[in-house]
Coordinates of C-alpha atoms and ligand atoms in Angstrom, one line a residue:
X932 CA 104.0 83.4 87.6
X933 CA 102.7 82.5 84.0
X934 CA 104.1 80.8 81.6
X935 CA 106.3 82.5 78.8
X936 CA 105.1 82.1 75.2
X937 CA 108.3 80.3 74.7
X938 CA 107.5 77.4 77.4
X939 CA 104.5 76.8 77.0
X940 CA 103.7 73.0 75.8
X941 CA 102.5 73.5 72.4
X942 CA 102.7 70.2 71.2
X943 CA 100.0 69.6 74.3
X944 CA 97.6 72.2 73.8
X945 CA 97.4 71.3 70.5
X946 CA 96.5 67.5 71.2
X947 CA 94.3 69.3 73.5
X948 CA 92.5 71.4 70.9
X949 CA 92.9 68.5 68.3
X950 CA 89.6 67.1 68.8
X951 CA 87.8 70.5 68.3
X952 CA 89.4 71.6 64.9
X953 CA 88.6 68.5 63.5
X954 CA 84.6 68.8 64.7
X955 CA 84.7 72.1 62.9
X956 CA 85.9 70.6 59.8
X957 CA 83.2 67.9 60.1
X958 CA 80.2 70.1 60.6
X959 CA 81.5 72.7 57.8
X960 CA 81.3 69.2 55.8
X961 CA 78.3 67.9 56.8
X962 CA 76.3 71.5 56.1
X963 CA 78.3 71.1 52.8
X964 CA 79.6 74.4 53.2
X965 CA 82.4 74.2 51.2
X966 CA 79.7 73.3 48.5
X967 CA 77.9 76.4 48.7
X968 CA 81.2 78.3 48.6
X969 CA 82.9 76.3 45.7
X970 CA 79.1 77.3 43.5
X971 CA 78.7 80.3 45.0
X972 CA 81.5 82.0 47.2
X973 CA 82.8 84.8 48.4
X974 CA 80.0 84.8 50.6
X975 CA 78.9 86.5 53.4
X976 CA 78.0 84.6 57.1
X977 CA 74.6 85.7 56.7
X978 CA 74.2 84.1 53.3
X979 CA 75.9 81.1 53.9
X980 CA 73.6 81.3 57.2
X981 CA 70.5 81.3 55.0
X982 CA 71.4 79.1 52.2
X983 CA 72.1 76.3 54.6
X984 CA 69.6 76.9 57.1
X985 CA 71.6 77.4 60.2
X986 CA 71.8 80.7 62.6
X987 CA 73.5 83.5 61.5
X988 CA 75.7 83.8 65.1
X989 CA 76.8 80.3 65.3
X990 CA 77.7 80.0 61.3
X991 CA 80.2 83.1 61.6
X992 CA 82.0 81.2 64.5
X993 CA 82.2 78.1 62.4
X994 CA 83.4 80.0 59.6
X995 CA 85.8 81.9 61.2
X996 CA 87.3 78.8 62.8
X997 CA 87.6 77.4 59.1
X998 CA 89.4 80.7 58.4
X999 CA 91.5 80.5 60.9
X1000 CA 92.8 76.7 60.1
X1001 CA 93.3 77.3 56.5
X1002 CA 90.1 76.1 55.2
X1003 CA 88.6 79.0 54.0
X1004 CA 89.6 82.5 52.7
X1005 CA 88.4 85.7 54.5
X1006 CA 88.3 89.0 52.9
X1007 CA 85.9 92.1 52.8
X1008 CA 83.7 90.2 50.6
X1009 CA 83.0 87.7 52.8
X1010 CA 84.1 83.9 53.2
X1011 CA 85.8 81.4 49.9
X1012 CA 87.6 78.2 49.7
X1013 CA 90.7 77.6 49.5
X1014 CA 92.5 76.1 46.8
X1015 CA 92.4 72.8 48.9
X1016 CA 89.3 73.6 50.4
X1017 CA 87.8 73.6 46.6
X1018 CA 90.1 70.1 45.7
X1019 CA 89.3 68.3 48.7
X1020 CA 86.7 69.3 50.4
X1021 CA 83.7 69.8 48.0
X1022 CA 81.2 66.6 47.9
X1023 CA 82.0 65.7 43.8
X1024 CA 85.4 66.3 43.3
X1025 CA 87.6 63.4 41.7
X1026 CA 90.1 63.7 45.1
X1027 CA 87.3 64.8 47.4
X1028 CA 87.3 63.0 50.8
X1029 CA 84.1 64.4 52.1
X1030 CA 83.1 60.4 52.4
X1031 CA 85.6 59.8 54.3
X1032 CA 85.2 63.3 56.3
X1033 CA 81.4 61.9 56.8
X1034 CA 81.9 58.8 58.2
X1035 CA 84.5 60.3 60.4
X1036 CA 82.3 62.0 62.0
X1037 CA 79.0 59.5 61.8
X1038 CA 81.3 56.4 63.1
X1039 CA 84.4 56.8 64.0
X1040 CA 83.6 59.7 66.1
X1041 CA 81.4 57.5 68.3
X1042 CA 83.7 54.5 68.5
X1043 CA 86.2 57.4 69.4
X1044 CA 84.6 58.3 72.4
X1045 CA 84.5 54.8 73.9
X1046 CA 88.1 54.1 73.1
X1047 CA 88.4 54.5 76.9
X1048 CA 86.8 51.1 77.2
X1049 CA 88.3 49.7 74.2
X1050 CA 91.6 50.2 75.6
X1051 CA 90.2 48.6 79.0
X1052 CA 88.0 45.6 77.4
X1053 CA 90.9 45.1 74.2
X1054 CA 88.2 44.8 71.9
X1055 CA 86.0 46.7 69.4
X1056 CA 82.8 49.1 70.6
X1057 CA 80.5 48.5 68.0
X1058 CA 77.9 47.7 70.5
X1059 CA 78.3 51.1 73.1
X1060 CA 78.3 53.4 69.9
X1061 CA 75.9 52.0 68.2
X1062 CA 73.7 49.8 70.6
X1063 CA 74.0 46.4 68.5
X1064 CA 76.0 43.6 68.7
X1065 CA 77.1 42.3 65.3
X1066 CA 79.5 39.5 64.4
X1067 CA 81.8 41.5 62.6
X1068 CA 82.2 45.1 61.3
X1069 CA 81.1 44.8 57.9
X1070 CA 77.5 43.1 58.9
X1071 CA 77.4 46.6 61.4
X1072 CA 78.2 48.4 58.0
X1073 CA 76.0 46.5 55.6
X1074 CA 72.7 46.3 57.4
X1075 CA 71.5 49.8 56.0
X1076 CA 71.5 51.3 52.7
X1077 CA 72.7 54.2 54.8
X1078 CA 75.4 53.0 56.6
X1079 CA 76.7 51.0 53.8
X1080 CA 76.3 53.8 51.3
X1081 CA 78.4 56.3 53.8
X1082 CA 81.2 53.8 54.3
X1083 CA 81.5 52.9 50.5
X1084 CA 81.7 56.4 49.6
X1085 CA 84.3 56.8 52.9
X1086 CA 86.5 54.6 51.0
X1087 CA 86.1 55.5 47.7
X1088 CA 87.2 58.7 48.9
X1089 CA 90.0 57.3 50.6
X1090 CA 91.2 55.2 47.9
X1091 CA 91.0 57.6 45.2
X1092 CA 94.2 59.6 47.0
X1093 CA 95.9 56.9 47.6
X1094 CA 95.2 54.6 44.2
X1095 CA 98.4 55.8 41.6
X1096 CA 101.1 55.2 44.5
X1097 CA 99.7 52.1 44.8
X1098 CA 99.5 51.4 41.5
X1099 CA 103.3 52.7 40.6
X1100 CA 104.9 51.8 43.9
X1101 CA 106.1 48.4 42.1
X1102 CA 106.0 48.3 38.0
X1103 CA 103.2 45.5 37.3
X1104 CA 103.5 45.2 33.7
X1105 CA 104.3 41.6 33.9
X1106 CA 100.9 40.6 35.2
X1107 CA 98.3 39.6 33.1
X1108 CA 95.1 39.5 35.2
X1109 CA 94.7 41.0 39.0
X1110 CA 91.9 40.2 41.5
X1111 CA 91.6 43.2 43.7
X1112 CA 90.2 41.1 47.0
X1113 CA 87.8 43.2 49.2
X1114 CA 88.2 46.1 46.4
X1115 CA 85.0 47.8 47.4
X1116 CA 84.0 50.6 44.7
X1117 CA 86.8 49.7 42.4
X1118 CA 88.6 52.7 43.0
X1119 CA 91.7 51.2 42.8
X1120 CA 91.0 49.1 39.9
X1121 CA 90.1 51.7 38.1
X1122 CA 93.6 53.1 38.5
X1123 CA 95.2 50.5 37.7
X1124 CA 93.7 49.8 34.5
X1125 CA 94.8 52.8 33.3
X1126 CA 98.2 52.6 34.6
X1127 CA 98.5 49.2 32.7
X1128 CA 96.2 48.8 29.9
X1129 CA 97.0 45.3 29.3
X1130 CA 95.8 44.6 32.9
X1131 CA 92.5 42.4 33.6
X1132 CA 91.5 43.7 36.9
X1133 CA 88.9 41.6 38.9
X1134 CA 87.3 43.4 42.5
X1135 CA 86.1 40.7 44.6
X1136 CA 83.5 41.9 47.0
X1137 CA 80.6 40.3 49.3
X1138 CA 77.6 40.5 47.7
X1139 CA 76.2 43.8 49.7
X1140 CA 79.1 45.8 48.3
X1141 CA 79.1 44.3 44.1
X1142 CA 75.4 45.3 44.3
X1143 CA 75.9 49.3 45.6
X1144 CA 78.8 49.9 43.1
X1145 CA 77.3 51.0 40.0
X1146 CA 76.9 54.5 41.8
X1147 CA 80.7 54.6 42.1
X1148 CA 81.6 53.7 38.5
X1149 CA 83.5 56.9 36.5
X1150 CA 81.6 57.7 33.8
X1151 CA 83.2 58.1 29.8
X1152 CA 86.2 56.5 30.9
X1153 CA 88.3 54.6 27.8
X1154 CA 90.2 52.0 29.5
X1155 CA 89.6 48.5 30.2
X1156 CA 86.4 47.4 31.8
X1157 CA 86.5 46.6 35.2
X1158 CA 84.5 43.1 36.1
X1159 CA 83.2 42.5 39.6
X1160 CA 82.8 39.2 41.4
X1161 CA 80.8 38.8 44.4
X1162 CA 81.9 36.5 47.2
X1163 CA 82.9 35.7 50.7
X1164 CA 86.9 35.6 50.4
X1165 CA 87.4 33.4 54.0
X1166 CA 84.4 30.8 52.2
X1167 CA 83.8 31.1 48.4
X1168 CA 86.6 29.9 45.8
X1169 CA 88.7 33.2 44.3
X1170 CA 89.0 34.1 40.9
X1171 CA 92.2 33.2 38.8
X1172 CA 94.7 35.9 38.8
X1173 CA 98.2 36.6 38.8
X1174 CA 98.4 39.2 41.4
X1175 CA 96.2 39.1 44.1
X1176 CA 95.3 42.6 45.9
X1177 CA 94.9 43.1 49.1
X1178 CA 94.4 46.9 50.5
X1179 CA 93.4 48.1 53.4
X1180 CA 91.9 44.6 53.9
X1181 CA 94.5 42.5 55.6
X1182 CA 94.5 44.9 59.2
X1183 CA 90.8 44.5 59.9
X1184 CA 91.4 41.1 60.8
X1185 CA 93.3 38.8 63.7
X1186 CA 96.0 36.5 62.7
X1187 CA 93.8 33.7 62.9
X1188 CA 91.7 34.7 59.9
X1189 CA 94.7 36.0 58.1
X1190 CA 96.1 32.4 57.6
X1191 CA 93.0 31.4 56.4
X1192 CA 92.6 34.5 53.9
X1193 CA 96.3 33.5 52.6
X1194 CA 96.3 29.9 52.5
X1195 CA 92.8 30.1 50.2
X1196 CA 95.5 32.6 47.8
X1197 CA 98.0 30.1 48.7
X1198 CA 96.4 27.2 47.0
X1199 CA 94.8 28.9 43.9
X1200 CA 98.7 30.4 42.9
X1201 CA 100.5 29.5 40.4
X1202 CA 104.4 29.9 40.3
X1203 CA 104.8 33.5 39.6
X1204 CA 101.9 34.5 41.2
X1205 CA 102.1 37.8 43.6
X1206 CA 100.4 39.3 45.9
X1207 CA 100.4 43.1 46.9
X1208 CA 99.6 44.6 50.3
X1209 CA 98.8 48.0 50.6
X1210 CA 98.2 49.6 54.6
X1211 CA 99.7 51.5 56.6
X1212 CA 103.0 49.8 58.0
X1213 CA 103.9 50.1 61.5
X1214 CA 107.6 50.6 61.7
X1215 CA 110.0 47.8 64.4
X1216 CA 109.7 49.5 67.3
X1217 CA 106.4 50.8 66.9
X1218 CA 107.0 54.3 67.8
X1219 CA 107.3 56.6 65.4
X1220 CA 104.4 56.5 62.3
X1221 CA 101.7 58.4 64.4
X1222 CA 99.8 58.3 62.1
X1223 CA 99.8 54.6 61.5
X1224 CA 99.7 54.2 65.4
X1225 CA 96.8 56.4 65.4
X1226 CA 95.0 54.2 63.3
X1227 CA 95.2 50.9 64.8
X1228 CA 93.7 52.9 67.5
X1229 CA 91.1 52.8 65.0
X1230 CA 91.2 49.2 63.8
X1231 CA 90.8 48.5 67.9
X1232 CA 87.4 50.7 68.6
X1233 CA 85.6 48.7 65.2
X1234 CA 87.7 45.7 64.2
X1235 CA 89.1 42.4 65.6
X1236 CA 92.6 43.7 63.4
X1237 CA 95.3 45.9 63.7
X1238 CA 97.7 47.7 62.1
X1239 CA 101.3 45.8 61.7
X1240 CA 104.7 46.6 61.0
X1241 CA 106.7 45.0 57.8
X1242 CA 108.1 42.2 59.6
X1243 CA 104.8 41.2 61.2
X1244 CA 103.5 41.4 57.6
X1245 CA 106.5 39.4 56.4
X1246 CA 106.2 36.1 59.2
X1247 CA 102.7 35.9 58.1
X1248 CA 102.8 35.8 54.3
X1249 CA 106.0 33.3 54.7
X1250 CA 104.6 31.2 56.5
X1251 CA 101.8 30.6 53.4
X1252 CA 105.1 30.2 51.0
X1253 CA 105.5 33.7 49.8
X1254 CA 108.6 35.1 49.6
X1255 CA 111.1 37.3 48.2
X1256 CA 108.7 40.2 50.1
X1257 CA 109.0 43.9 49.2
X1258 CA 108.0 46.9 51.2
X1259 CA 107.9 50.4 49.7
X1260 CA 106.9 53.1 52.0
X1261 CA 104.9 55.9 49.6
X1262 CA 104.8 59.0 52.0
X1263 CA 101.2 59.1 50.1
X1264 CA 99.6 62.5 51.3
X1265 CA 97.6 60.9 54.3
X1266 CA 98.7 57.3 54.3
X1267 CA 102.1 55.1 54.9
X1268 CA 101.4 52.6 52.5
X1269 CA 103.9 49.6 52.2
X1270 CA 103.9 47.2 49.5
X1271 CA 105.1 43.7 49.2
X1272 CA 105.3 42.0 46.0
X1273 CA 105.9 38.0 46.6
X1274 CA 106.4 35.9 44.4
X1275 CA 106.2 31.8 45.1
X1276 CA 109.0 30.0 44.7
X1277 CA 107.6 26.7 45.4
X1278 CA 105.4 24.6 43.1
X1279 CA 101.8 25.2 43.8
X1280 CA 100.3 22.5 45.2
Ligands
SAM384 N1 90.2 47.7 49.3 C1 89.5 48.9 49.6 C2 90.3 50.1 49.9 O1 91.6 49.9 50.0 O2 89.8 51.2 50.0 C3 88.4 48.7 50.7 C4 89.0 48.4 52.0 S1 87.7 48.1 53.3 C5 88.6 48.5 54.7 C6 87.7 46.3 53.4 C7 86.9 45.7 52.2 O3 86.9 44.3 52.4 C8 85.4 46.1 52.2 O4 85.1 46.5 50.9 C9 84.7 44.9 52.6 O5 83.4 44.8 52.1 C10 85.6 43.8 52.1 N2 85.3 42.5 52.8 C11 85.2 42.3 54.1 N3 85.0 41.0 54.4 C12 85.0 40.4 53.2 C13 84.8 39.0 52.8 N4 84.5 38.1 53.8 N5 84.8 38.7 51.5 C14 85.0 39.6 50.6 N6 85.2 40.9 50.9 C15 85.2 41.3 52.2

C-alpha cells in the first residue's frame, strides 16, 4: 500500500534532495548563467546552450530545475532571472554572493563529502579533499592566487549582506577609532564608515590578504578612507583602537588560541575600550539555530573552531576582563549574528 500525499515525510525527502538543488544552483553559477540572462535574457535553452558552451540537452534540464526552485523565470520566450536571481546571483552585483556560491562549491563541497570522517577523526579534512596537509586553514587558502582570490571574494560576498546589521546592531557613535581584526576585503569597514563618519576604521589582516585587497576596494566612494594594517593578530602588536572587531573570526579557532587572541586585546585596552563579536550564536541547548548548527558542521570539516552559543562566548571574553556583554540576535537574511559590546571595567594594565 503507498503512502498518501499527506504522510509522506516531506521534511525527509527534502534533506534528501537538498544536496541536489544546491549543485544545480552551483553549476548555473559557475557557467555564470544568471550572467548571460541578467545581459541578455529571456533566452532560449539553445542560446544559453551556445553562449556558454555547454549541450543543448543537459542545459534545458539545468534550467528547468532553476525554474522550478525559483531561480529563473520561464515563459514562451524562453528562460530570465528572477528579481533575486538578478540581485543575488549575478557575478557584479553590490549584494551578489556568487563568491561565496563559488567557493561553496570549489571547497566546501569537498570537505562536505568527507564530513563522514570528520565526524569519526573530530578534526578538519583539509588533507582528504584537497591532498595536502597544512598547518592551518588559512595557509591551505593562501598558497594560490587562486584559492586565495575565490575565498576573499567568498567573503566579501558574504560580508556585504551581512555588513549594516552589524554595523547598526549596537549604536557606535561613541568610538573614535576601530580595528576591524581579521577584516579581510574591508567589506565591513567600509560600512561602517559610512554608518559613522567620524569613525577611523583600521582592517588588520596577514600580509597575503592586505596585499589582494585593492581589487575589492568600492570605487567613487565619499566617506572616510579605510587604512589597512598587515599582521599576524596571535604574534604581531595591534593597532590602537577603541573598538576592536572581531567577525567571523573568533569560531575558526579552539579555545586555546582564543585566550591568546583576547588577552593580546586585553592588554592594548584602555578603559572604555569594546570589543564586538559578530558570528553566528548557537543558542543553550544547542538545538534549534540549524543554520548555525549546520555551520559548525562547517567550521569541523576545515577549521580547529566551532561555532558557540552566547554563554560560551560570554565565559571566554570574562575571563580576559570584559564585561557588561551584549548579544543581539539580527535575523540577518542568511546569518544569526550576535553581538557583544564589552566594555572594561578594570584599569588596564
Ligand atoms: N572578518 C571577515 C568577515 O567577517 O567576513 C573575514 C572572516 S574570515 C572567516 C577570517 C579572517 O581572519 C580572514 O580574513 C583571515 O585572513 C584572517 N586571519 C586568520 N588568521 C589571522 C592571523 N593570524 N592574523 C590576522 N588575520 C588572520
Amino acid at each position: 500500500v503507498s503512502q498518501s500525499a499527506s504522510k509522506l515525510p516531506s521534511k525527509i525527502l527534502e534533506l534528501m534532495d537538498g544536496f541536489r538543488a544546491s549543485k544545480a544552483l552551483f553549476v548555473a553559477s559557475k557557467l555564470k548563467i544568471f550572467d548571460h540572462l541578467k545581459d541578455k535574457g529571456p533566452m532560449k535553452a539553445v542560446d544559453v546552450a551556445n553562449d556558454v558552451g555547454t549541450s543543448v540537452c543537459g542545459t534545458e534540464r539545468l534550467l528547468d530545475a532553476c525554474a522550478s526552485l525559483g531561480l529563473l523565470e520561464k515563459t514562451s520566450q524562453g528562460y530570465s532571472n528572477t528579481d533575486s536571481a538578478n540581485t543575488y546571483l549575478t557575478s557584479d552585483g553590490k549584494y551578489s554572493l556568487h563568491g561565496y556560491i563559488i567557493h561553496s562549491n570549489d571547497h566546501l563541497w569537498p570537505l562536505f563529502t568527507n564530513l563522514e570522517s570528520a565526524v569519526k577523526e573530530g578534526s578538519r579534512q583539509n588533507h582528504r579533499a584537497f591532498g595536502k596537509k597544512a598547518d592551518d586553514l588559512f595557509k591551505d587558502y593562501y598558497h594560490s592566487q587562486e584559492v586565495k582570490q575565490r575565498f576573499m571574494a567568498a567573503m566579501h560576498s558574504i560580508a556585504h549582506l551581512t555588513a549594516r546589521d552589524v554595523a547598526t546592531a549596537f549604536d557606535l557613535s561613541k568610538f573614535k577609532s576601530a580595528c576591524d581584526l581579521g577584516g579581510c576585503t574591508g567589506a565591513l569597514a567600509h560600512e561602517l564608515v559610512q554608518v559613522y563618519p567620524n569613525l577611523k576604521v583600521t582592517v588588520f589582516d596577514l600580509p597575503e590578504v592586505i596585499a589582494n585587497t585593492s581589487y575589492f576596494q568600492p570605487s567613487g566612494q565619499h566617506t572616510a578612507p579605510v587604512t589597512f594594517v598587515s599582521g599576524d593578530f596571535f604574534k604581531d602588536n595591534l593597532p590602537e583602537a577603541d573598538l576592536y572587531i572581531l567577525s567571523r573570526v573568533l569560531h575558526d579557532w579552539p579555545d586555546e588560541k582564543i585566550h591568546v587572541l583576547l588577552s593580546k586585546i586585553s592588554a592594548v585596552c584602555r578603559p572604555g575600550c569594546a570589543i564586538l563579536v559578530a558570528e553566528m550564536v548557537l543558542d543553550d541547548e544547542k538545538k534549534n539555530r540549524s543554520t548555525a548548527l549546520l555551520q559548525s558542521l562547517n567550521m569541523l570539516v576545515q577549521t580547529e573552531g566551532k561555532e558557540r552559543s552566547g554563554c560560551e562566548y560570554q565565559a571566554l571574553l570574562e575571563k580576559h576582563g570584559f564585561t557588561n556583554v551584549k548579544i543581539r540576535i539580527t535575523g540577518n537574511l542568511l546569518d544569526w549574528i550576535a553581538e557583544y559590546e564589552i566594555r572594561r571595567k578594570k584599569r588596564c594594565r
